[in-house]
Amino acid sequence: MTSSPAEPSDAHKELAKALERGAQAVVPEHGIAAKLALAESRNRPLRIKLGLDPTAPDIHLGFAVVLRKLRQFQNLGHQVVIIIGDYTALIGDPSGRSATRPMLSAQEIQANAATYTSQLSQILEANRTEVRFNSEWLGKLDFASVVQLASRMTVAQVLQREDFANRMAARQPVSLHELLYPLAQAYDSVAIEADIEMGGLDQTFNILAGRDLQREMGQEPQTALFMPLLVGLDGQKKMSKSLGNYVGIAEKPLDMFSKLMSLADTQMREYFTLCTDIPLEEMEQLLGTVAQGANPRDVKRRLAREIVKIYQGDAAAAEADAEWMRIHSAGELPSEIPAAELPSDAVRSGRVWVCRLLTVTGMAGGTGEARRLLEQGGVELNGKKLTDASLELPVEEVQNAVLRVGARRYARIEVKQ
RNA sequence: GGGGAGAUACCCGAGUGGCCAAAGGGGACUGACUGUAAAUCAGUUGCGGAAUGCUUCCGAGGUUCGAAUCCUCGUCUCCCCA
């Protein structure tokens, strides 16, 4: 059954190198080239597996790293198999968690999975993407089959895992059902006959368990392709929506651009590698110019522009760049300033109190905050700094005026009659 | 089934009768600096047209001149033993 796969050619190795761009690890080491050779010798596309937790879907650059990698395989004619872990979500993946995950309700899972599929199409090619729910096969297993499957893995093997080991050591509870998680994920690989499984390093145990189980069940073990987790804009934690350090792929070009420009210089290499298709040699050359004294801002602009281009197109990227320069470098006003309405009941005998102006336009959360912003010198009206919290402005002066709060919040005032 | 610990602002967390609108840290916001950032430094961070003003410390009652702090009941969380 496990006939030795064909020897990879130089061309395979070359392709594998490109596919391994940005990867953190590949197990076994030359597994990608080997799979490419296998695909060619058997004249069939590879099946690349990616398991997704149907929790909160949020397609941001971090998630896009993995999706773009999948797309790369698709471009070579391979088949992507997305597994929505609706059944495993009932267990709750213990990976990287110090506590038991809450179980999701069936409705939550359904709703999340639906949004996933629509979002995936933004990066993946639909006709080379198969979306499967693992309840399809896991739900069919009866207790005897589960027991039999479970017999293929030992408790010691499972407990070896860091998460469990740590929790045991810290006397945190580990529920029995959590021990079944790796087994379930491994069985997914068997069910869909995966050639390659992608995931983060936090998935090491689960993915390698898939290899073991496949071998046990007479299949050729999958190659594991580990992609790093993209560090978010804060430079500290992995990019995630809940941490607020993310860049969504559907954001407005200027927002995307601005967010990317706020990256720390030291994160540029990581973002170039994982979020763009710029050849690595070119990246090195660009980063090299910075070392020689070039303004890192310009290299970062290039980075931001490349990324915006991928999702919003070349024109939008160029526009975002120009706009950003206008605002930040030339210190000019943005070309589009959101309008804010000033309701008539905020006006008293032809005058508006500054604090009211700030709260009513949403620039300050309350009078106290408005006062603070004024006192701290963070408020400008038509380029004139305002600092007096008791100031009453005539309506004529406010109509159509540009209100700026802090470095980047603008509003054009529209007085409602 | 038995025993114990706890719930404080966006988050973590100190406070155990008045000196508490509540320490400290994180985060966020503002300013300075800059290369745009990061880093650093400084300030702010319940509401309030500001006042010896108002509403807060899981919820509901109570004790007291006075409660985040004490008591009762309730809700929820965690730990230990079985």
Tab-separated table of N, CA and C (backbone and C1' of nucleotides) in Angstrom, chain A residues 173 261-263 265 296-297 300 324 353 367 371-372 376 392 406, chain B residues 29-31 35-38 43-45 47-50 79-80:
chain	number	residue	atom	x	y	z
A	173	PRO	N	-8.039	21.532	35.558
A	173	PRO	CA	-8.764	20.347	35.100
A	173	PRO	C	-8.538	20.052	33.618
A	261	MET	N	1.124	51.221	7.932
A	261	MET	CA	2.208	52.178	8.154
A	261	MET	C	2.531	52.325	9.636
A	262	SER	N	1.614	51.897	10.483
A	262	SER	CA	1.894	52.015	11.914
A	262	SER	C	2.637	50.796	12.455
A	263	LEU	N	3.025	49.907	11.572
A	263	LEU	CA	3.828	48.762	11.989
A	263	LEU	C	5.184	49.229	12.498
A	265	ASP	N	9.132	49.106	12.527
A	265	ASP	CA	10.091	48.816	11.450
A	265	ASP	C	10.526	47.357	11.467
A	296	PRO	N	13.065	54.377	6.395
A	296	PRO	CA	12.270	53.156	6.468
A	296	PRO	C	10.828	53.403	6.061
A	297	ARG	N	10.419	54.643	6.172
A	297	ARG	CA	9.049	54.967	5.812
A	297	ARG	C	8.758	54.552	4.374
A	300	LYS	N	8.379	50.927	4.004
A	300	LYS	CA	7.103	50.533	4.597
A	300	LYS	C	5.946	50.909	3.671
A	324	TRP	N	-2.234	59.077	1.921
A	324	TRP	CA	-1.531	58.962	3.201
A	324	TRP	C	-0.402	59.986	3.274
A	353	TRP	N	-21.684	75.358	22.470
A	353	TRP	CA	-20.630	75.157	23.470
A	353	TRP	C	-19.653	74.125	22.911
A	367	THR	N	-18.782	64.939	28.310
A	367	THR	CA	-18.273	66.280	28.583
A	367	THR	C	-16.882	66.240	29.219
A	371	ARG	N	-13.605	68.067	27.745
A	371	ARG	CA	-12.789	69.026	28.503
A	371	ARG	C	-11.320	68.635	28.483
A	372	ARG	N	-11.128	67.365	28.708
A	372	ARG	CA	-9.760	66.843	28.758
A	372	ARG	C	-9.041	67.080	27.427
A	376	GLN	N	-5.828	69.367	26.897
A	376	GLN	CA	-4.574	68.744	26.486
A	376	GLN	C	-4.121	69.213	25.109
A	392	GLU	N	-17.882	79.385	23.717
A	392	GLU	CA	-19.143	79.294	22.977
A	392	GLU	C	-18.861	79.782	21.559
A	406	GLY	N	-7.151	64.969	18.058
A	406	GLY	CA	-5.998	64.078	18.058
A	406	GLY	C	-5.311	64.127	16.707
B	29	C	P	-5.722	54.856	21.152
B	29	C	O5'	-6.061	56.236	21.866
B	29	C	C5'	-7.373	56.778	21.794
B	29	C	C4'	-7.459	57.972	22.697
B	29	C	C3'	-6.410	59.052	22.449
B	29	C	O3'	-6.772	59.878	21.366
B	29	C	C1'	-6.534	58.630	24.756
B	30	U	P	-5.662	60.551	20.482
B	30	U	O5'	-5.132	61.697	21.461
B	30	U	C5'	-5.938	62.832	21.735
B	30	U	C4'	-5.198	63.762	22.651
B	30	U	C3'	-3.788	64.146	22.201
B	30	U	O3'	-3.809	65.160	21.214
B	30	U	C1'	-3.729	63.556	24.473
B	31	G	P	-2.600	65.262	20.183
B	31	G	O5'	-1.445	65.851	21.098
B	31	G	C5'	-1.521	67.188	21.591
B	31	G	C4'	-0.410	67.431	22.571
B	31	G	C3'	0.999	67.263	22.016
B	31	G	O3'	1.414	68.402	21.291
B	31	G	C1'	0.846	66.186	24.102
B	35	G	P	13.425	63.235	11.827
B	35	G	O5'	12.413	62.289	11.046
B	35	G	C5'	12.082	62.556	9.686
B	35	G	C4'	11.334	61.358	9.156
B	35	G	C3'	10.128	60.965	9.997
B	35	G	O3'	9.179	60.363	9.148
B	35	G	C1'	11.662	59.203	9.972
B	36	U	P	7.982	61.316	8.561
B	36	U	O5'	6.747	60.586	9.239
B	36	U	C5'	5.545	60.456	8.568
B	36	U	C4'	4.731	59.390	9.267
B	36	U	C3'	4.829	59.484	10.804
B	36	U	O3'	3.673	58.890	11.364
B	36	U	C1'	5.622	57.436	10.080
B	37	A	P	3.125	59.000	12.779
B	37	A	O5'	3.319	57.456	13.034
B	37	A	C5'	3.701	56.890	14.230
B	37	A	C4'	4.144	55.483	13.900
B	37	A	C3'	4.638	54.711	15.100
B	37	A	O3'	3.536	54.194	15.817
B	37	A	C1'	6.121	54.377	13.306
B	38	A	P	3.546	54.313	17.387
B	38	A	O5'	4.759	53.349	17.767
B	38	A	C5'	4.648	51.950	17.527
B	38	A	C4'	6.000	51.309	17.713
B	38	A	C3'	6.646	51.577	19.064
B	38	A	O3'	6.184	50.662	20.028
B	38	A	C1'	8.222	51.975	17.365
B	43	G	P	3.308	63.191	34.922
B	43	G	O5'	1.937	63.573	34.224
B	43	G	C5'	1.447	64.894	34.316
B	43	G	C4'	0.305	65.069	33.350
B	43	G	C3'	-0.925	64.210	33.604
B	43	G	O3'	-1.722	64.735	34.645
B	43	G	C1'	-0.417	64.179	31.312
B	44	U	P	-2.638	63.780	35.500
B	44	U	O5'	-3.750	63.384	34.444
B	44	U	C5'	-4.700	64.358	34.011
B	44	U	C4'	-5.582	63.748	32.950
B	44	U	C3'	-6.376	62.530	33.386
B	44	U	O3'	-7.538	62.904	34.101
B	44	U	C1'	-5.402	62.099	31.294
B	45	U	P	-8.068	61.939	35.201
B	45	U	O5'	-8.607	60.713	34.337
B	45	U	C5'	-9.688	60.884	33.428
B	45	U	C4'	-9.921	59.596	32.686
B	45	U	C3'	-10.168	58.392	33.587
B	45	U	O3'	-11.542	58.350	33.920
B	45	U	C1'	-8.626	57.817	31.897
B	47	C	P	-16.726	59.480	32.112
B	47	C	O5'	-18.127	60.015	32.623
B	47	C	C5'	-19.333	59.381	32.198
B	47	C	C4'	-20.487	60.029	32.907
B	47	C	C3'	-20.587	61.535	32.726
B	47	C	O3'	-21.251	61.853	31.507
B	47	C	C1'	-20.860	61.009	35.002
B	48	G	P	-21.059	63.222	30.809
B	48	G	O5'	-21.418	64.232	31.962
B	48	G	C5'	-22.781	64.644	32.163
B	48	G	C4'	-22.782	65.598	33.329
B	48	G	C3'	-22.131	66.930	33.007
B	48	G	O3'	-23.157	67.822	32.602
B	48	G	C1'	-21.300	66.053	35.086
B	49	G	P	-22.973	68.752	31.399
B	49	G	O5'	-22.776	70.085	32.257
B	49	G	C5'	-21.578	70.293	32.979
B	49	G	C4'	-21.397	71.789	33.056
B	49	G	C3'	-22.587	72.447	33.738
B	49	G	O3'	-22.156	72.916	34.989
B	49	G	C1'	-22.002	73.548	31.695
B	50	A	P	-22.261	72.452	36.297
B	50	A	O5'	-20.891	73.175	36.793
B	50	A	C5'	-20.626	73.400	38.169
B	50	A	C4'	-19.176	73.001	38.350
B	50	A	C3'	-18.220	73.953	37.616
B	50	A	O3'	-17.595	74.840	38.519
B	50	A	C1'	-17.724	71.605	37.254
B	79	C	P	-11.144	24.621	39.378
B	79	C	O5'	-10.557	24.481	40.846
B	79	C	C5'	-9.247	24.965	41.158
B	79	C	C4'	-9.038	24.875	42.642
B	79	C	C3'	-9.192	23.488	43.231
B	79	C	O3'	-8.022	22.718	43.045
B	79	C	C1'	-10.382	25.021	44.559
B	80	C	P	-8.164	21.170	42.858
B	80	C	O5'	-8.343	20.700	44.370
B	80	C	C5'	-7.292	20.893	45.328
B	80	C	C4'	-7.819	20.553	46.703
B	80	C	C3'	-8.405	19.153	46.835
B	80	C	O3'	-7.401	18.176	47.029
B	80	C	C1'	-9.891	20.711	47.797
